[in-house]
PDB file of C-alpha atoms in Angstrom:
ATOM      1  CA  MET A   1     142.939 132.168  84.310  1.00  0.00           C
ATOM      2  CA  ASP A   2     143.839 135.743  84.946  1.00  0.00           C
ATOM      3  CA  ASN A   3     140.424 136.833  86.157  1.00  0.00           C
ATOM      4  CA  PRO A   4     139.646 135.426  89.657  1.00  0.00           C
ATOM      5  CA  GLU A   5     136.169 137.054  89.696  1.00  0.00           C
ATOM      6  CA  LEU A   6     135.211 135.093  86.588  1.00  0.00           C
ATOM      7  CA  VAL A   7     136.430 131.822  88.143  1.00  0.00           C
ATOM      8  CA  ILE A   8     134.446 132.514  91.324  1.00  0.00           C
ATOM      9  CA  ALA A   9     131.332 133.408  89.300  1.00  0.00           C
ATOM     10  CA  LEU A  10     131.644 130.205  87.239  1.00  0.00           C
ATOM     11  CA  LEU A  11     132.113 128.095  90.389  1.00  0.00           C
ATOM     12  CA  ALA A  12     129.123 129.774  92.043  1.00  0.00           C
ATOM     13  CA  THR A  13     126.989 129.160  88.943  1.00  0.00           C
ATOM     14  CA  PHE A  14     128.068 125.523  88.756  1.00  0.00           C
ATOM     15  CA  THR A  15     127.400 125.011  92.478  1.00  0.00           C
ATOM     16  CA  SER A  16     123.990 126.616  92.109  1.00  0.00           C
ATOM     17  CA  LEU A  17     123.113 124.327  89.175  1.00  0.00           C
ATOM     18  CA  VAL A  18     124.198 121.209  91.102  1.00  0.00           C
ATOM     19  CA  ALA A  19     122.192 122.283  94.178  1.00  0.00           C
ATOM     20  CA  THR A  20     119.132 122.920  91.998  1.00  0.00           C
ATOM     21  CA  ALA A  21     119.479 119.503  90.355  1.00  0.00           C
ATOM     22  CA  ILE A  22     119.773 117.794  93.747  1.00  0.00           C
ATOM     23  CA  ALA A  23     116.758 119.689  95.123  1.00  0.00           C
ATOM     24  CA  TYR A  24     114.689 118.824  92.042  1.00  0.00           C
ATOM     25  CA  SER A  25     115.700 115.167  92.318  1.00  0.00           C
ATOM     26  CA  ALA A  26     114.678 115.103  95.989  1.00  0.00           C
ATOM     27  CA  TYR A  27     111.365 116.777  95.129  1.00  0.00           C
ATOM     28  CA  ARG A  28     110.697 114.261  92.330  1.00  0.00           C
ATOM     29  CA  SER A  29     111.406 111.294  94.601  1.00  0.00           C
ATOM     30  CA  GLN A  30     108.840 112.624  97.079  1.00  0.00           C
ATOM     31  CA  THR A  31     106.108 113.153  94.469  1.00  0.00           C
ATOM     32  CA  ASP A  32     106.570 110.103  92.232  1.00  0.00           C
ATOM     33  CA  PRO A  33     104.272 107.067  92.335  1.00  0.00           C
ATOM     34  CA  ASP A  34     105.794 103.679  93.145  1.00  0.00           C
ATOM     35  CA  VAL A  35     103.594 100.667  92.374  1.00  0.00           C
ATOM     36  CA  ILE A  36     104.554  97.262  93.767  1.00  0.00           C
ATOM     37  CA  VAL A  37     102.907  93.827  93.964  1.00  0.00           C
ATOM     38  CA  TYR A  38     103.298  91.500  96.945  1.00  0.00           C
ATOM     39  CA  LEU A  39     101.680  88.645  98.869  1.00  0.00           C
ATOM     40  CA  GLU A  40     100.352  88.739 102.429  1.00  0.00           C
ATOM     41  CA  HIS A  41      98.199  86.593 104.703  1.00  0.00           C
ATOM     42  CA  ASP A  42      94.557  87.500 105.068  1.00  0.00           C
ATOM     43  CA  GLU A  43      94.123  88.437 108.744  1.00  0.00           C
ATOM     44  CA  LYS A  44      90.453  87.417 108.871  1.00  0.00           C
ATOM     45  CA  ARG A  45      90.677  84.236 106.809  1.00  0.00           C
ATOM     46  CA  PRO A  46      93.970  82.623 107.841  1.00  0.00           C
ATOM     47  CA  SER A  47      94.189  80.083 105.026  1.00  0.00           C
ATOM     48  CA  LEU A  48      94.019  82.723 102.279  1.00  0.00           C
ATOM     49  CA  ILE A  49      96.975  84.513 100.764  1.00  0.00           C
ATOM     50  CA  LEU A  50      96.218  87.875  99.219  1.00  0.00           C
ATOM     51  CA  LEU A  51      97.897  89.391  96.214  1.00  0.00           C
ATOM     52  CA  VAL A  52      98.248  93.131  96.876  1.00  0.00           C
ATOM     53  CA  ILE A  53      98.878  95.886  94.335  1.00  0.00           C
ATOM     54  CA  GLU A  54      99.960  99.044  96.148  1.00  0.00           C
ATOM     55  CA  ASN A  55     101.086 102.530  95.206  1.00  0.00           C
ATOM     56  CA  ARG A  56     103.488 103.210  98.051  1.00  0.00           C
ATOM     57  CA  GLY A  57     104.659 106.443  96.454  1.00  0.00           C
ATOM     58  CA  SER A  58     103.440 109.992  97.003  1.00  0.00           C
ATOM     59  CA  GLY A  59     102.057 110.651  93.532  1.00  0.00           C
ATOM     60  CA  VAL A  60      99.129 109.272  91.555  1.00  0.00           C
ATOM     61  CA  ALA A  61     100.010 106.367  89.265  1.00  0.00           C
ATOM     62  CA  HIS A  62      98.153 106.585  85.936  1.00  0.00           C
ATOM     63  CA  ASP A  63      97.576 103.892  83.303  1.00  0.00           C
ATOM     64  CA  VAL A  64      98.977 101.088  85.465  1.00  0.00           C
ATOM     65  CA  GLN A  65      99.643  97.972  83.357  1.00  0.00           C
ATOM     66  CA  PHE A  66     100.985  94.586  84.415  1.00  0.00           C
ATOM     67  CA  GLU A  67     103.013  91.917  82.678  1.00  0.00           C
ATOM     68  CA  ILE A  68     102.445  88.568  84.364  1.00  0.00           C
ATOM     69  CA  PRO A  69     103.709  85.086  83.486  1.00  0.00           C
ATOM     70  CA  ASP A  70     101.591  83.389  80.783  1.00  0.00           C
ATOM     71  CA  ASP A  71     100.581  80.603  83.169  1.00  0.00           C
ATOM     72  CA  PHE A  72      99.636  82.895  86.072  1.00  0.00           C
ATOM     73  CA  PRO A  73      96.757  81.115  87.862  1.00  0.00           C
ATOM     74  CA  SER A  74      93.412  82.621  88.761  1.00  0.00           C
ATOM     75  CA  ASP A  75      92.642  80.724  91.977  1.00  0.00           C
ATOM     76  CA  PRO A  76      95.450  78.450  93.172  1.00  0.00           C
ATOM     77  CA  ILE A  77      93.457  76.766  95.948  1.00  0.00           C
ATOM     78  CA  GLY A  78      94.726  74.093  98.315  1.00  0.00           C
ATOM     79  CA  ILE A  79      95.763  74.113 101.967  1.00  0.00           C
ATOM     80  CA  THR A  80      98.620  71.699 101.322  1.00  0.00           C
ATOM     81  CA  ALA A  81     100.629  71.122  98.173  1.00  0.00           C
ATOM     82  CA  THR A  82      99.388  68.232  96.027  1.00  0.00           C
ATOM     83  CA  GLY A  83     101.826  68.324  93.133  1.00  0.00           C
ATOM     84  CA  LYS A  84      99.028  69.396  90.775  1.00  0.00           C
ATOM     85  CA  LYS A  85     100.478  71.721  88.183  1.00  0.00           C
ATOM     86  CA  SER A  86      97.499  72.701  86.056  1.00  0.00           C
ATOM     87  CA  PHE A  87      95.470  75.739  87.013  1.00  0.00           C
ATOM     88  CA  GLU A  88      92.916  77.901  85.339  1.00  0.00           C
ATOM     89  CA  ARG A  89      94.815  80.841  83.889  1.00  0.00           C
ATOM     90  CA  MET A  90      93.961  84.342  85.168  1.00  0.00           C
ATOM     91  CA  THR A  91      91.809  86.090  82.562  1.00  0.00           C
ATOM     92  CA  GLU A  92      90.237  88.999  84.447  1.00  0.00           C
ATOM     93  CA  GLY A  93      90.943  91.500  87.194  1.00  0.00           C
ATOM     94  CA  PRO A  94      93.388  94.375  87.568  1.00  0.00           C
ATOM     95  CA  LEU A  95      96.445  92.301  86.607  1.00  0.00           C
ATOM     96  CA  ILE A  96      94.780  91.699  83.224  1.00  0.00           C
ATOM     97  CA  SER A  97      92.837  94.914  82.558  1.00  0.00           C
ATOM     98  CA  GLY A  98      95.146  97.323  84.383  1.00  0.00           C
ATOM     99  CA  ILE A  99      94.223 100.226  86.641  1.00  0.00           C
ATOM    100  CA  LYS A 100      93.387 103.639  85.185  1.00  0.00           C
ATOM    101  CA  SER A 101      94.444 105.586  88.275  1.00  0.00           C
ATOM    102  CA  LEU A 102      95.902 104.472  91.618  1.00  0.00           C
ATOM    103  CA  PRO A 103      96.213 107.186  94.283  1.00  0.00           C
ATOM    104  CA  PRO A 104      99.076 107.464  96.762  1.00  0.00           C
ATOM    105  CA  LYS A 105      98.819 104.640  99.313  1.00  0.00           C
ATOM    106  CA  GLY A 106      96.014 103.170  97.166  1.00  0.00           C
ATOM    107  CA  LYS A 107      95.648  99.390  96.974  1.00  0.00           C
ATOM    108  CA  ARG A 108      93.872  96.653  95.089  1.00  0.00           C
ATOM    109  CA  ILE A 109      93.654  93.457  97.145  1.00  0.00           C
ATOM    110  CA  LEU A 110      92.921  90.158  95.390  1.00  0.00           C
ATOM    111  CA  ASN A 111      91.868  86.966  97.195  1.00  0.00           C
ATOM    112  CA  TRP A 112      94.455  84.985  95.302  1.00  0.00           C
ATOM    113  CA  GLY A 113      94.726  81.520  96.804  1.00  0.00           C
ATOM    114  CA  GLN A 114      96.008  79.264  99.532  1.00  0.00           C
ATOM    115  CA  TYR A 115      99.530  78.244 100.419  1.00  0.00           C
ATOM    116  CA  GLY A 116      99.336  74.715  98.969  1.00  0.00           C
ATOM    117  CA  GLY A 117      97.833  75.818  95.661  1.00  0.00           C
ATOM    118  CA  ILE A 118     100.283  78.678  95.227  1.00  0.00           C
ATOM    119  CA  TYR A 119     103.175  76.378  96.152  1.00  0.00           C
ATOM    120  CA  ASP A 120     101.961  73.866  93.547  1.00  0.00           C
ATOM    121  CA  TYR A 121     102.146  76.689  91.004  1.00  0.00           C
ATOM    122  CA  MET A 122     105.545  78.187  91.829  1.00  0.00           C
ATOM    123  CA  GLY A 123     107.282  75.824  94.234  1.00  0.00           C
ATOM    124  CA  ALA A 124     110.300  77.257  96.009  1.00  0.00           C
ATOM    125  CA  TYR A 125     110.848  79.742  93.181  1.00  0.00           C
ATOM    126  CA  HIS A 126     109.605  83.271  92.594  1.00  0.00           C
ATOM    127  CA  LYS A 127     107.557  84.797  89.817  1.00  0.00           C
ATOM    128  CA  THR A 128     108.191  88.279  88.480  1.00  0.00           C
ATOM    129  CA  ILE A 129     105.399  90.739  87.814  1.00  0.00           C
ATOM    130  CA  LYS A 130     106.394  93.786  85.780  1.00  0.00           C
ATOM    131  CA  VAL A 131     104.476  97.011  86.369  1.00  0.00           C
ATOM    132  CA  ARG A 132     104.384 100.031  84.048  1.00  0.00           C
ATOM    133  CA  PHE A 133     102.701 103.277  85.074  1.00  0.00           C
ATOM    134  CA  LYS A 134     102.814 106.984  84.373  1.00  0.00           C
ATOM    135  CA  ARG A 135     103.157 110.119  86.405  1.00  0.00           C
ATOM    136  CA  ARG A 136     101.286 113.099  85.012  1.00  0.00           C
ATOM    137  CA  LYS A 137     101.913 116.695  85.824  1.00  0.00           C
ATOM    138  CA  LEU A 138      99.923 119.858  85.373  1.00  0.00           C
ATOM    139  CA  PHE A 139      98.970 120.615  81.745  1.00  0.00           C
ATOM    140  CA  GLY A 140     100.473 117.301  80.615  1.00  0.00           C
ATOM    141  CA  LEU A 141     103.996 118.633  81.013  1.00  0.00           C
ATOM    142  CA  ASP A 142     106.702 116.411  82.419  1.00  0.00           C
ATOM    143  CA  ASP A 143     104.804 113.099  81.960  1.00  0.00           C
ATOM    144  CA  GLN A 144     107.068 110.208  82.805  1.00  0.00           C
ATOM    145  CA  THR A 145     106.718 106.443  82.515  1.00  0.00           C
ATOM    146  CA  PHE A 146     108.043 104.202  85.270  1.00  0.00           C
ATOM    147  CA  GLU A 147     108.696 100.481  85.358  1.00  0.00           C
ATOM    148  CA  THR A 148     109.068  98.321  88.430  1.00  0.00           C
ATOM    149  CA  GLU A 149     109.462  94.595  88.946  1.00  0.00           C
ATOM    150  CA  SER A 150     107.990  92.735  91.889  1.00  0.00           C
ATOM    151  CA  ASP A 151     109.169  89.246  92.750  1.00  0.00           C
ATOM    152  CA  ILE A 152     106.514  87.253  94.546  1.00  0.00           C
ATOM    153  CA  GLU A 153     107.215  83.975  96.297  1.00  0.00           C
ATOM    154  CA  VAL A 154     105.289  81.709  98.646  1.00  0.00           C
ATOM    155  CA  ILE A 155     107.991  79.498 100.195  1.00  0.00           C
ATOM    156  CA  SER A 156     108.565  81.999 103.026  1.00  0.00           C
ATOM    157  CA  TYR A 157     104.966  81.349 104.182  1.00  0.00           C
ATOM    158  CA  SER A 158     105.829  77.719 104.903  1.00  0.00           C
ATOM    159  CA  ARG A 159     105.160  76.881 108.561  1.00  0.00           C
ATOM    160  CA  THR A 160     104.222  80.468 109.437  1.00  0.00           C
ATOM    161  CA  ASP A 161     101.358  81.363 111.770  1.00  0.00           C
ATOM    162  CA  ALA A 162      98.637  82.997 109.728  1.00  0.00           C
ATOM    163  CA  SER A 163      96.076  83.003 112.501  1.00  0.00           C
ATOM    164  CA  ASN A 164      94.740  86.262 113.780  1.00  0.00           C
ATOM    165  CA  ARG A 165      95.502  86.224 117.473  1.00  0.00           C
ATOM    166  CA  SER A 166      93.305  89.263 118.090  1.00  0.00           C
ATOM    167  CA  GLU A 167      90.361  87.301 116.640  1.00  0.00           C
ATOM    168  CA  ALA A 168      90.716  84.718 119.418  1.00  0.00           C
ATOM    169  CA  THR A 169      90.915  87.539 121.974  1.00  0.00           C
ATOM    170  CA  HIS A 170      87.690  89.052 120.618  1.00  0.00           C
ATOM    171  CA  LEU A 171      85.910  85.700 120.796  1.00  0.00           C
ATOM    172  CA  LYS A 172      87.038  85.258 124.393  1.00  0.00           C
ATOM    173  CA  LYS A 173      85.740  88.731 125.315  1.00  0.00           C
ATOM    174  CA  ILE A 174      82.408  88.022 123.614  1.00  0.00           C
ATOM    175  CA  SER A 175      82.146  84.741 125.501  1.00  0.00           C
ATOM    176  CA  GLU A 176      82.924  86.442 128.835  1.00  0.00           C
ATOM    177  CA  THR A 177      80.354  89.162 128.112  1.00  0.00           C
ATOM    178  CA  LEU A 178      77.681  86.569 127.313  1.00  0.00           C
ATOM    179  CA  VAL A 179      78.435  84.745 130.574  1.00  0.00           C
ATOM    180  CA  GLY A 180      78.061  88.057 132.442  1.00  0.00           C
ATOM    181  CA  ILE A 181      74.741  88.782 130.722  1.00  0.00           C
ATOM    182  CA  GLU A 182      73.529  85.288 131.592  1.00  0.00           C
ATOM    183  CA  LYS A 183      74.411  85.847 135.257  1.00  0.00           C
ATOM    184  CA  GLN A 184      72.574  89.187 135.289  1.00  0.00           C
ATOM    185  CA  LEU A 185      69.475  87.639 133.674  1.00  0.00           C
ATOM    186  CA  ASN A 186      69.525  84.806 136.210  1.00  0.00           C
ATOM    187  CA  LYS A 187      69.676  87.356 139.070  1.00  0.00           C
ATOM    188  CA  MET A 188      66.779  89.310 137.571  1.00  0.00           C
ATOM    189  CA  ASN A 189      64.657  86.140 137.286  1.00  0.00           C
ATOM    190  CA  LYS A 190      65.180  85.326 140.972  1.00  0.00           C
TER     191      LYS A 190
END
């Protein structure tokens, strides 16, 4: 090209467009919802495993829908595995009816089951839960649908300590306080 000013102007325009696209992408990643499903121990009831639906993103997730395996059980109960493979199929709750709106850091926590029952259902394998949800913007512009997949598994909970150690500490403190109160009452009676 014979015109260096034109080349510089084109390069500056291109650079500006790339920078704008990168900035917009960074902005979107900080304002998008991100819905996942996972298992965790219940801290207050050590034998229970909870199924948690969480929007860990920074935007509201709208019209959240789930696709679960056809045989997904409602209450897989059992402390130890028994080999039983028939469960009542899940027919209600957020995994079936969906969630209209889930705010950032919002959760739905289901008392799902116990290790043995869940292991009887899935064994050492995982089950995939597909999640579809929307992000809405002002005036309905820039709506976008997202899809995520969450693999849940129970085998990693084998031989883990689900007890709440702080619970035992609280009970010990309560016991010590009651002993102190008893001593004070005995002194007052004398």
